[in-house]
CSV table of C-alpha atoms in Angstrom, one decimal:
chain,number,residue,atom,x,y,z
U,18,MET,CA,0.0,0.0,0.0
U,19,THR,CA,1.0,3.6,-0.6
U,20,ILE,CA,2.3,5.9,2.1
U,21,LEU,CA,1.8,9.5,0.9
U,22,THR,CA,4.3,12.2,1.9
U,23,PHE,CA,4.3,15.9,1.0
U,24,PRO,CA,6.6,17.4,0.0
U,25,GLU,CA,8.4,14.5,-1.6
U,26,GLY,CA,11.6,15.3,0.2
U,27,LEU,CA,9.9,14.9,3.6
U,28,ARG,CA,11.0,11.3,3.8
U,29,LYS,CA,14.7,12.3,3.8
U,30,LYS,CA,14.1,15.1,6.3
U,31,ILE,CA,12.4,12.8,8.7
U,32,ALA,CA,15.2,10.3,8.5
U,33,GLU,CA,18.1,12.7,8.8
U,34,ASP,CA,16.8,15.8,10.7
U,35,ASP,CA,14.0,14.6,13.0
U,36,PHE,CA,11.8,16.9,11.0
U,37,PRO,CA,8.4,17.8,12.7
U,38,HIS,CA,5.4,16.6,10.7
U,39,ILE,CA,1.9,15.2,11.1
U,40,LYS,CA,0.8,11.6,10.3
U,41,PHE,CA,-2.8,10.8,9.3
U,42,THR,CA,-4.1,7.3,9.3
U,43,THR,CA,-7.7,5.9,9.3
U,44,SER,CA,-9.5,3.3,11.4
U,45,GLU,CA,-10.0,1.2,8.3
U,46,LYS,CA,-7.5,-0.2,5.8
U,47,PHE,CA,-7.9,1.1,2.3
U,48,SER,CA,-6.1,0.0,-0.9
U,49,ASP,CA,-5.4,3.5,-2.1
U,50,PHE,CA,-3.2,4.6,0.8
U,51,GLN,CA,-1.9,3.5,4.2
U,52,ALA,CA,-0.8,6.8,5.8
U,53,ILE,CA,-0.3,10.4,4.9
U,54,HIS,CA,2.7,12.4,6.2
U,55,ILE,CA,2.6,16.2,5.7
U,56,PHE,CA,4.8,19.0,7.0
U,57,MET,CA,3.8,20.8,10.2
U,58,PRO,CA,1.6,23.9,9.4
U,59,GLN,CA,1.6,27.1,11.3
U,60,GLY,CA,-1.0,28.1,13.9
U,61,ILE,CA,-2.2,24.8,15.4
U,62,ALA,CA,-4.6,25.5,18.2
U,63,SER,CA,-6.0,23.2,20.9
U,64,ALA,CA,-9.2,24.5,22.5
U,65,ASP,CA,-10.2,22.7,25.7
U,66,GLY,CA,-13.5,23.5,27.5
U,67,ALA,CA,-16.1,22.3,30.0
U,68,THR,CA,-19.8,23.1,30.3
U,69,TYR,CA,-21.5,24.1,33.6
U,70,GLY,CA,-25.1,24.6,34.6
U,71,SER,CA,-26.9,25.7,37.8
U,72,THR,CA,-29.5,24.3,40.1
U,73,ASN,CA,-31.4,25.5,43.2
U,74,LEU,CA,-30.8,23.2,46.2
U,75,GLY,CA,-33.5,24.8,48.3
U,76,LEU,CA,-34.1,23.3,51.7
U,77,LEU,CA,-31.4,20.6,51.1
U,78,GLY,CA,-28.9,23.4,50.5
U,79,ALA,CA,-29.9,25.1,53.7
U,80,VAL,CA,-29.5,21.9,55.7
U,81,ALA,CA,-26.1,21.2,54.1
U,82,GLU,CA,-24.9,24.7,54.8
U,83,GLY,CA,-26.0,24.5,58.4
U,84,THR,CA,-24.3,21.2,58.8
U,85,ASN,CA,-21.0,22.4,57.3
U,86,THR,CA,-20.9,25.5,59.5
U,87,GLY,CA,-22.0,23.7,62.6
U,88,ASN,CA,-25.1,25.9,62.9
U,89,GLU,CA,-28.6,24.6,63.4
U,90,LEU,CA,-31.6,26.0,61.4
U,91,THR,CA,-33.5,28.6,63.3
U,92,GLY,CA,-37.3,29.0,63.4
U,93,SER,CA,-37.0,31.9,61.0
U,94,ASP,CA,-34.9,29.8,58.6
U,95,ILE,CA,-37.6,27.1,58.7
U,96,VAL,CA,-40.3,29.7,57.9
U,97,GLY,CA,-38.3,31.0,55.0
U,98,GLN,CA,-37.8,27.5,53.6
U,99,GLY,CA,-41.5,26.9,54.1
U,100,ILE,CA,-42.1,29.8,51.7
U,101,GLN,CA,-39.7,28.3,49.3
U,102,LYS,CA,-41.6,25.0,49.5
U,103,ILE,CA,-44.8,26.8,48.6
U,104,LYS,CA,-43.1,28.1,45.5
U,105,ALA,CA,-41.8,24.7,44.6
U,106,ASP,CA,-45.2,23.1,45.1
U,107,ALA,CA,-46.7,25.7,42.8
U,108,GLY,CA,-44.6,24.4,40.0
U,109,GLY,CA,-42.2,27.3,40.1
U,110,MET,CA,-44.9,30.0,40.1
U,111,ILE,CA,-44.8,32.3,43.1
U,112,THR,CA,-48.2,32.2,44.8
U,113,ALA,CA,-49.8,35.2,46.4
U,114,ALA,CA,-49.4,33.7,49.8
U,115,ALA,CA,-45.6,33.3,49.3
U,116,VAL,CA,-45.2,36.8,48.0
U,117,GLN,CA,-47.2,38.3,50.8
U,118,ALA,CA,-45.1,36.4,53.4
U,119,GLU,CA,-41.9,37.6,51.8
U,120,LEU,CA,-43.1,41.2,51.7
U,121,LYS,CA,-44.2,41.0,55.3
U,122,ARG,CA,-40.8,39.6,56.5
U,123,GLY,CA,-38.8,41.8,54.2
U,124,ILE,CA,-36.6,38.9,53.3
U,125,VAL,CA,-36.1,37.0,50.1
U,126,VAL,CA,-35.6,33.3,50.5
U,127,ASN,CA,-32.2,32.1,49.6
U,128,PRO,CA,-32.6,29.5,46.8
U,129,PHE,CA,-29.1,28.1,47.5
U,130,THR,CA,-28.1,28.1,43.8
U,131,THR,CA,-25.0,26.1,43.0
U,132,GLN,CA,-23.0,25.4,39.9
U,133,THR,CA,-23.2,21.9,38.4
U,134,PHE,CA,-20.6,20.3,36.2
U,135,ASP,CA,-22.2,19.0,33.0
U,136,GLY,CA,-19.2,17.6,31.0
U,137,THR,CA,-16.5,18.6,28.6
U,138,VAL,CA,-16.9,19.8,25.1
U,139,LEU,CA,-15.9,17.9,21.9
U,140,ARG,CA,-12.6,19.2,20.8
U,141,SER,CA,-11.9,20.3,17.3
U,142,PHE,CA,-8.6,20.8,15.5
U,143,ALA,CA,-8.1,22.8,12.3
U,144,PHE,CA,-5.1,22.5,10.0
U,145,GLN,CA,-4.3,24.8,7.2
U,146,PHE,CA,-1.9,23.4,4.6
U,147,LYS,CA,-0.5,25.1,1.6
U,148,LEU,CA,0.7,22.5,-0.9
U,149,VAL,CA,3.0,24.0,-3.4
U,150,PRO,CA,4.2,21.3,-5.8
U,151,GLU,CA,7.6,21.9,-7.4
U,152,SER,CA,7.2,19.4,-10.1
U,153,ALA,CA,4.7,17.4,-12.1
U,154,LYS,CA,5.3,14.4,-9.8
U,155,GLU,CA,4.6,16.4,-6.7
U,156,SER,CA,1.4,17.8,-8.3
U,157,LYS,CA,0.2,14.2,-8.7
U,158,LEU,CA,1.1,13.6,-5.1
U,159,ALA,CA,-0.8,16.7,-3.9
U,160,ARG,CA,-3.8,15.5,-5.8
U,161,GLN,CA,-3.7,12.1,-4.2
U,162,ILE,CA,-3.5,13.6,-0.7
U,163,GLU,CA,-6.4,16.0,-1.4
U,164,ASN,CA,-8.5,13.2,-2.9
U,165,ALA,CA,-7.8,10.9,0.0
U,166,PHE,CA,-9.1,13.4,2.6
U,167,ARG,CA,-12.1,14.3,0.5
U,168,LYS,CA,-13.0,10.7,-0.3
U,169,TYR,CA,-13.0,9.5,3.3
U,170,LEU,CA,-14.8,12.5,4.6
U,171,TYR,CA,-17.9,11.1,2.9
U,172,PRO,CA,-19.9,8.0,4.0
U,173,ASP,CA,-20.1,4.8,2.0
U,174,THR,CA,-23.5,3.5,0.8
U,175,PRO,CA,-23.6,-0.3,1.4
U,176,SER,CA,-27.2,-0.4,0.1
U,177,PRO,CA,-29.9,2.0,-1.1
U,178,GLY,CA,-31.2,4.0,1.8
U,179,GLN,CA,-28.3,3.3,4.1
U,180,MET,CA,-25.0,5.2,4.8
U,181,LYS,CA,-22.0,3.7,6.5
U,182,TYR,CA,-20.1,6.0,8.9
U,183,PRO,CA,-17.0,7.5,7.4
U,184,PRO,CA,-13.7,6.1,8.9
U,185,ARG,CA,-12.3,7.7,12.0
U,186,TRP,CA,-8.9,9.4,11.7
U,187,LYS,CA,-5.9,9.1,13.9
U,188,VAL,CA,-3.9,12.4,13.8
U,189,GLN,CA,-0.4,12.2,15.4
U,190,PHE,CA,2.4,14.8,15.7
U,191,PHE,CA,5.9,13.5,15.1
U,192,ALA,CA,9.4,14.7,15.3
U,193,GLY,CA,11.3,12.4,13.0
U,194,ASP,CA,10.1,8.9,13.8
U,195,THR,CA,9.1,9.7,17.4
U,196,VAL,CA,5.8,11.0,18.8
U,197,ASN,CA,6.2,14.7,19.6
U,198,LYS,CA,4.9,15.0,23.2
U,199,TYR,CA,5.2,18.8,23.1
U,200,MET,CA,2.2,18.9,20.7
U,201,PRO,CA,-1.4,18.1,21.4
U,202,ARG,CA,-2.5,14.5,21.8
U,203,MET,CA,-5.7,13.7,19.9
U,204,ILE,CA,-8.0,10.7,20.2
U,205,GLU,CA,-9.6,9.3,17.1
U,206,SER,CA,-11.5,12.0,15.2
U,207,TYR,CA,-13.9,12.5,12.3
U,208,LEU,CA,-13.0,14.8,9.4
U,209,ILE,CA,-15.9,17.1,9.6
U,210,ASN,CA,-14.9,19.9,7.2
U,211,MET,CA,-12.6,20.3,4.2
U,212,THR,CA,-12.0,23.3,2.0
U,213,SER,CA,-9.7,23.3,-1.0
U,214,THR,CA,-8.6,26.5,-2.7
U,215,TYR,CA,-6.6,26.3,-6.0
U,216,ASN,CA,-4.1,28.9,-7.1
U,217,SER,CA,-5.0,31.5,-4.4
U,218,ALA,CA,-2.0,33.7,-5.3
U,219,GLY,CA,-1.9,33.3,-9.0
U,220,ASN,CA,-3.2,31.4,-12.0
U,221,SER,CA,-0.4,29.1,-13.1
U,222,PHE,CA,-0.4,25.4,-13.8
U,223,HIS,CA,2.0,22.5,-14.2
U,224,ALA,CA,1.7,20.8,-17.6
U,225,LEU,CA,1.3,17.0,-17.0
U,226,ASP,CA,2.0,15.6,-20.5
U,227,GLY,CA,-1.5,15.1,-21.8
U,228,ASP,CA,-2.9,14.4,-18.3
U,229,GLY,CA,-4.3,17.9,-17.7
U,230,ALA,CA,-2.8,20.9,-16.0
U,231,ALA,CA,-2.3,20.9,-12.2
U,232,PRO,CA,-2.5,24.1,-10.1
U,233,VAL,CA,0.8,25.2,-8.7
U,234,GLU,CA,-0.6,25.6,-5.2
U,235,ILE,CA,-3.5,24.1,-3.2
U,236,ASP,CA,-4.7,25.5,0.1
U,237,LEU,CA,-6.1,22.6,2.1
U,238,ASN,CA,-8.1,23.4,5.2
U,239,LEU,CA,-9.1,20.4,7.3
U,240,THR,CA,-11.1,20.3,10.5
U,241,PHE,CA,-11.2,17.2,12.7
U,242,GLN,CA,-13.5,16.7,15.7
U,243,GLU,CA,-12.8,14.0,18.3
U,244,VAL,CA,-15.3,11.1,18.4
U,245,ARG,CA,-16.2,11.7,22.1
U,246,ALA,CA,-15.6,14.1,25.0
U,247,ILE,CA,-12.4,13.2,26.7
U,248,THR,CA,-11.4,12.9,30.4
U,249,ARG,CA,-8.1,13.5,32.1
U,250,ASP,CA,-7.1,9.9,31.8
U,251,ASP,CA,-7.1,10.2,28.0
U,252,LEU,CA,-4.3,12.7,28.1
U,253,TYR,CA,-2.1,12.1,31.2
U,254,ASP,CA,-0.5,9.3,33.1
U,255,ASP,CA,-1.2,8.5,36.7
U,256,ASN,CA,1.2,11.1,37.9
U,257,GLY,CA,-0.4,13.8,35.8
U,258,LEU,CA,3.0,14.7,34.3
U,259,GLY,CA,2.9,13.4,30.8
U,260,TYR,CA,1.0,11.7,28.1
U,261,THR,CA,-0.6,8.4,29.0
U,262,ASN,CA,0.6,5.2,27.5
U,263,ARG,CA,-2.9,3.6,27.6
U,264,ASP,CA,-2.9,3.3,23.8
U,265,PRO,CA,0.5,1.8,22.8
U,266,GLU,CA,-0.2,2.1,19.1
U,267,THR,CA,-0.5,5.9,19.4
U,268,PHE,CA,3.0,6.1,20.8
U,269,LYS,CA,4.7,3.7,18.4
U,270,GLY,CA,7.4,5.4,16.3
U,271,VAL,CA,7.3,5.5,12.6
U,272,THR,CA,9.6,2.6,11.8
U,273,ASP,CA,9.1,2.9,8.0
U,274,ILE,CA,7.4,5.7,6.1
U,275,GLY,CA,8.8,4.0,3.0
U,276,GLY,CA,7.3,4.4,-0.4
U,277,GLU,CA,4.9,2.1,-2.1
U,278,GLY,CA,4.4,-1.5,-1.1
C-alpha cells in the first residue's frame, strides 16, 4: 500500500533531521493509501473546554450549609424554607401567599443556587496546509492527498437508503520517527470539514504531458473533531505529568514511512 508524503523530500528530512510533521491514518484499511505524512503547518490551536449549569438546592442546601458550618436551622430559617416549598409546590410559580409572606418579613428566600458540572466539550482541531508542488510528480502527489481526505470525509452506501459511517482518523504529531509530546494529543476523530482553494496567489499550472494541467498551489483546510468528549485519563499518566501510554499504538514510532508496497 502507498504511504503518501508531502513534500516529496519529507521522507529524507524525517530520516536525517527529525523533521516535525503530522501523520494521518484511518481506522479502516484502504487500498489507495496506508498513511499520509505532511509538514507541520503554522498556527495549530488546541481548545479545551467544559460546560457548567446551575440548580437550586432549596431546603437541602440550607440543611447542608447549616451542617457544614456547625449551625442549626432557626425558626426563621424554617419559615423561610416553608415559603420556598410553597413556591416549589406551585410548580415554580410564586403564589400570592408566598409573595405576601416575603413582603411581610422583608426577606427573600435564599434558593441556594449552586453550579453543576455537565461535562466537557468535543474538541476540534483545524489544520491549514499550503501544498506548493515543485514538479509534475509532486502535483500528482498533492492531488492524491487531497482526494484521500475528501473521499473519506464522505460516507459509503452499502445499500440503497443506508449510509455507513466515514472512517475515523488518527492524527499524530511526530518529530522524526518519534511522537512529539510537546504537541497536542488527539484521540480518534472524524474529518468534519474540508476546504480546497486552488491557485490563491496566481493562476499558473504544471503541464502533465497530456494528463491535464495541475494548479501550482493548493490551500487545504481540514477540521477534525474527536469522536467523544475526553477525560483527564485520555491525556495524562497516573502522575499527571505526561501523556498516557494507555494506547500503545498511538506512541509507536514511525519505523518505516517507506514508499509504495
